[in-house]
Amino acid sequence: DGEVRFDNFKVSREIKHDDYVPVPVPVVDDYNIGINVCSLWQNGTHGGWSCITPYDDKQPILGYYDEGNPETADWEIKYFLEHGVDFQAFCFFFNQEWPQRPVNEVHPFDGYMNAKYSDMSKYCIIWEAGNSQSPRSMAEWKNNYVPYIVENFLKDPRYMTIENRPVLAMFGMNEFRN
């Protein structure tokens, strides 16, 4: 008797070519090591690459890559796993347009979550409360922010947990308190 509704999805062609990213060979150890990833590197979003392209000494090892590309995310996953990094902690910004469109949806949603090897690694989010939109009330936190975080992240089997508890970090705790 319920209504079915689909939202927030895309359909795209799977990338297939002979020199695609080789399957990662993860380091096996007893540690959970994560790395903070601030995903702002796509032309047309935030600063894009134009803020560093004038400087020859600032070229990234992958070149000027697009973090919204699943193949780029697969290279990152491969490099991280093969060097002992188990999960990525993505900086996540809310803005006035959310929940329809968070600021940096490109890397986590377009890149990582569509990457071929994303099921081999984990991720969590660092909510950037100090540099982006924060809830104006406890009701807004409970009714808007929490459901968005649960639906879009915590229910994902790739989301990082420790002892079955999700890892959620925050930058800018004072802004959240205010």
Coordinates of C-alpha atoms in Angstrom, one line a residue:
D1 CA 0.0 0.0 0.0
G2 CA 3.0 2.3 0.2
E3 CA 4.4 4.7 -2.4
V4 CA 7.8 4.0 -3.9
R5 CA 10.1 6.9 -4.5
F6 CA 13.5 7.0 -6.0
D7 CA 15.8 10.0 -5.6
N8 CA 19.5 10.8 -5.6
F9 CA 20.7 8.3 -8.2
K10 CA 22.6 8.3 -11.5
V11 CA 23.0 5.8 -14.3
S12 CA 26.4 5.8 -16.0
R13 CA 28.5 3.4 -18.2
E14 CA 31.0 1.2 -16.5
I15 CA 34.6 2.1 -17.5
K16 CA 36.3 -0.9 -19.2
H17 CA 39.8 -0.7 -20.8
D18 CA 42.9 -2.9 -20.8
D19 CA 45.0 -0.6 -18.6
Y20 CA 42.4 0.0 -16.0
V21 CA 43.6 0.2 -12.3
P22 CA 45.0 -3.1 -11.3
V23 CA 43.2 -4.9 -8.3
P24 CA 44.6 -3.5 -5.0
V25 CA 46.6 -5.9 -2.8
P26 CA 45.9 -4.6 0.7
V27 CA 48.4 -4.6 3.5
V28 CA 47.2 -7.0 6.3
D29 CA 47.8 -5.7 9.8
D30 CA 46.0 -5.3 13.2
Y31 CA 45.5 -1.5 12.8
N32 CA 42.7 0.8 11.6
I33 CA 44.5 3.6 9.8
G34 CA 42.6 6.4 8.2
I35 CA 43.5 9.4 6.1
N36 CA 41.7 12.8 6.0
V37 CA 40.7 13.6 2.4
C38 CA 39.4 17.1 1.6
S39 CA 37.8 16.6 -1.8
L40 CA 37.8 19.9 -3.6
W41 CA 39.7 19.0 -6.7
Q42 CA 37.3 19.2 -9.6
N43 CA 37.2 22.1 -12.1
G44 CA 34.0 24.0 -11.8
T45 CA 33.6 23.3 -8.1
H46 CA 35.1 25.3 -5.2
G47 CA 38.6 26.4 -6.3
G48 CA 39.2 23.5 -8.6
W49 CA 42.8 23.2 -9.8
S50 CA 43.1 26.8 -10.9
C51 CA 44.3 27.9 -7.5
I52 CA 47.6 25.8 -7.8
T53 CA 48.2 25.4 -11.6
P54 CA 50.3 28.6 -11.7
Y55 CA 52.9 26.9 -9.5
D56 CA 55.1 24.3 -11.1
D57 CA 56.2 22.8 -7.7
K58 CA 52.5 22.0 -6.7
Q59 CA 51.6 19.4 -9.3
P60 CA 49.8 16.4 -7.8
I61 CA 51.4 12.9 -8.3
L62 CA 48.3 11.8 -10.3
G63 CA 48.4 15.0 -12.4
Y64 CA 45.4 17.3 -12.4
Y65 CA 42.8 14.6 -11.8
D66 CA 39.0 14.7 -11.4
E67 CA 37.9 13.4 -8.0
G68 CA 34.4 12.8 -9.4
N69 CA 35.8 10.1 -11.7
P70 CA 35.4 6.5 -10.3
E71 CA 38.7 5.5 -12.0
T72 CA 40.5 8.2 -10.1
A73 CA 38.9 6.9 -6.9
D74 CA 40.1 3.4 -7.7
W75 CA 43.7 4.7 -8.1
E76 CA 43.4 6.4 -4.7
I77 CA 41.9 3.2 -3.1
K78 CA 44.7 1.1 -4.6
Y79 CA 47.4 3.5 -3.3
F80 CA 45.9 3.7 0.2
L81 CA 45.2 0.0 0.6
E82 CA 48.7 -1.0 -0.6
H83 CA 50.3 1.4 1.9
G84 CA 48.3 0.4 5.0
V85 CA 45.5 3.0 4.9
D86 CA 42.2 1.2 5.6
F87 CA 39.7 4.1 5.3
Q88 CA 39.3 7.6 4.0
A89 CA 37.8 10.3 6.2
F90 CA 36.1 12.7 3.7
C91 CA 35.5 16.3 4.7
F92 CA 31.8 16.9 4.1
F93 CA 30.3 20.4 3.8
F94 CA 26.6 21.3 4.0
N95 CA 25.4 24.5 2.4
Q96 CA 22.2 26.5 1.8
E97 CA 21.2 24.1 -1.0
W98 CA 21.4 20.9 1.1
P99 CA 20.0 18.4 1.4
Q100 CA 19.4 18.5 -2.3
R101 CA 23.0 19.2 -3.1
P102 CA 25.9 19.3 -0.5
V103 CA 28.9 21.3 -1.5
N104 CA 31.4 18.5 -2.1
E105 CA 29.1 15.7 -3.3
V106 CA 31.4 15.0 -6.2
H107 CA 34.2 12.8 -4.7
P108 CA 32.2 10.7 -2.2
F109 CA 29.1 10.2 -4.3
D110 CA 30.4 10.3 -7.9
G111 CA 33.9 9.0 -7.4
Y112 CA 34.4 6.8 -4.4
M113 CA 30.9 5.3 -4.2
N114 CA 31.0 4.3 -7.9
A115 CA 34.5 3.0 -7.9
K116 CA 35.1 -0.6 -8.8
Y117 CA 37.2 -1.3 -5.7
S118 CA 35.3 0.8 -3.1
D119 CA 34.0 -2.4 -1.4
M120 CA 37.6 -3.2 -0.5
S121 CA 38.0 -0.1 1.7
K122 CA 36.0 1.9 4.2
Y123 CA 35.2 5.6 4.6
C124 CA 33.7 7.9 7.1
I125 CA 32.9 11.6 7.1
I126 CA 34.3 14.6 8.9
W127 CA 31.4 17.0 9.1
E128 CA 32.9 20.5 8.5
A129 CA 30.7 22.4 10.9
G130 CA 33.2 25.2 11.3
N131 CA 33.4 26.0 7.6
S132 CA 29.9 25.3 6.3
Q133 CA 26.2 25.3 7.2
S134 CA 25.3 24.2 10.7
P135 CA 21.9 23.5 12.1
R136 CA 20.1 26.5 13.6
S137 CA 18.3 24.4 16.2
M138 CA 18.2 21.0 17.8
A139 CA 15.0 20.3 15.9
E140 CA 16.8 21.0 12.6
W141 CA 19.7 18.8 13.7
K142 CA 17.3 15.9 14.5
N143 CA 14.9 16.3 11.7
N144 CA 17.2 17.2 8.8
Y145 CA 20.9 16.6 9.5
V146 CA 20.7 13.2 11.3
P147 CA 18.3 11.5 8.8
Y148 CA 20.5 12.8 5.9
I149 CA 23.7 11.4 7.5
V150 CA 22.1 8.1 8.4
E151 CA 20.5 7.5 5.0
N152 CA 23.4 8.7 2.9
F153 CA 26.3 7.3 4.9
L154 CA 25.7 5.2 8.0
K155 CA 23.5 2.6 6.2
D156 CA 26.3 2.1 3.6
P157 CA 28.2 -1.2 4.4
R158 CA 31.4 0.5 3.4
Y159 CA 31.0 3.1 6.2
M160 CA 33.7 2.8 8.8
T161 CA 32.7 1.3 12.2
I162 CA 34.7 0.4 15.2
E163 CA 33.2 -2.3 17.4
N164 CA 30.0 -1.9 15.3
R165 CA 29.8 1.8 16.0
P166 CA 30.0 4.3 13.1
V167 CA 32.9 6.7 13.1
L168 CA 31.7 10.3 12.7
A169 CA 34.1 13.1 13.1
M170 CA 33.4 16.9 13.3
F171 CA 35.6 19.9 12.6
G172 CA 34.3 23.1 14.3
M173 CA 32.7 21.8 17.4
N174 CA 32.2 25.4 18.7
E175 CA 30.0 26.2 15.7
F176 CA 27.9 23.2 16.4
R177 CA 27.6 24.2 20.1
N178 CA 26.6 27.8 19.1

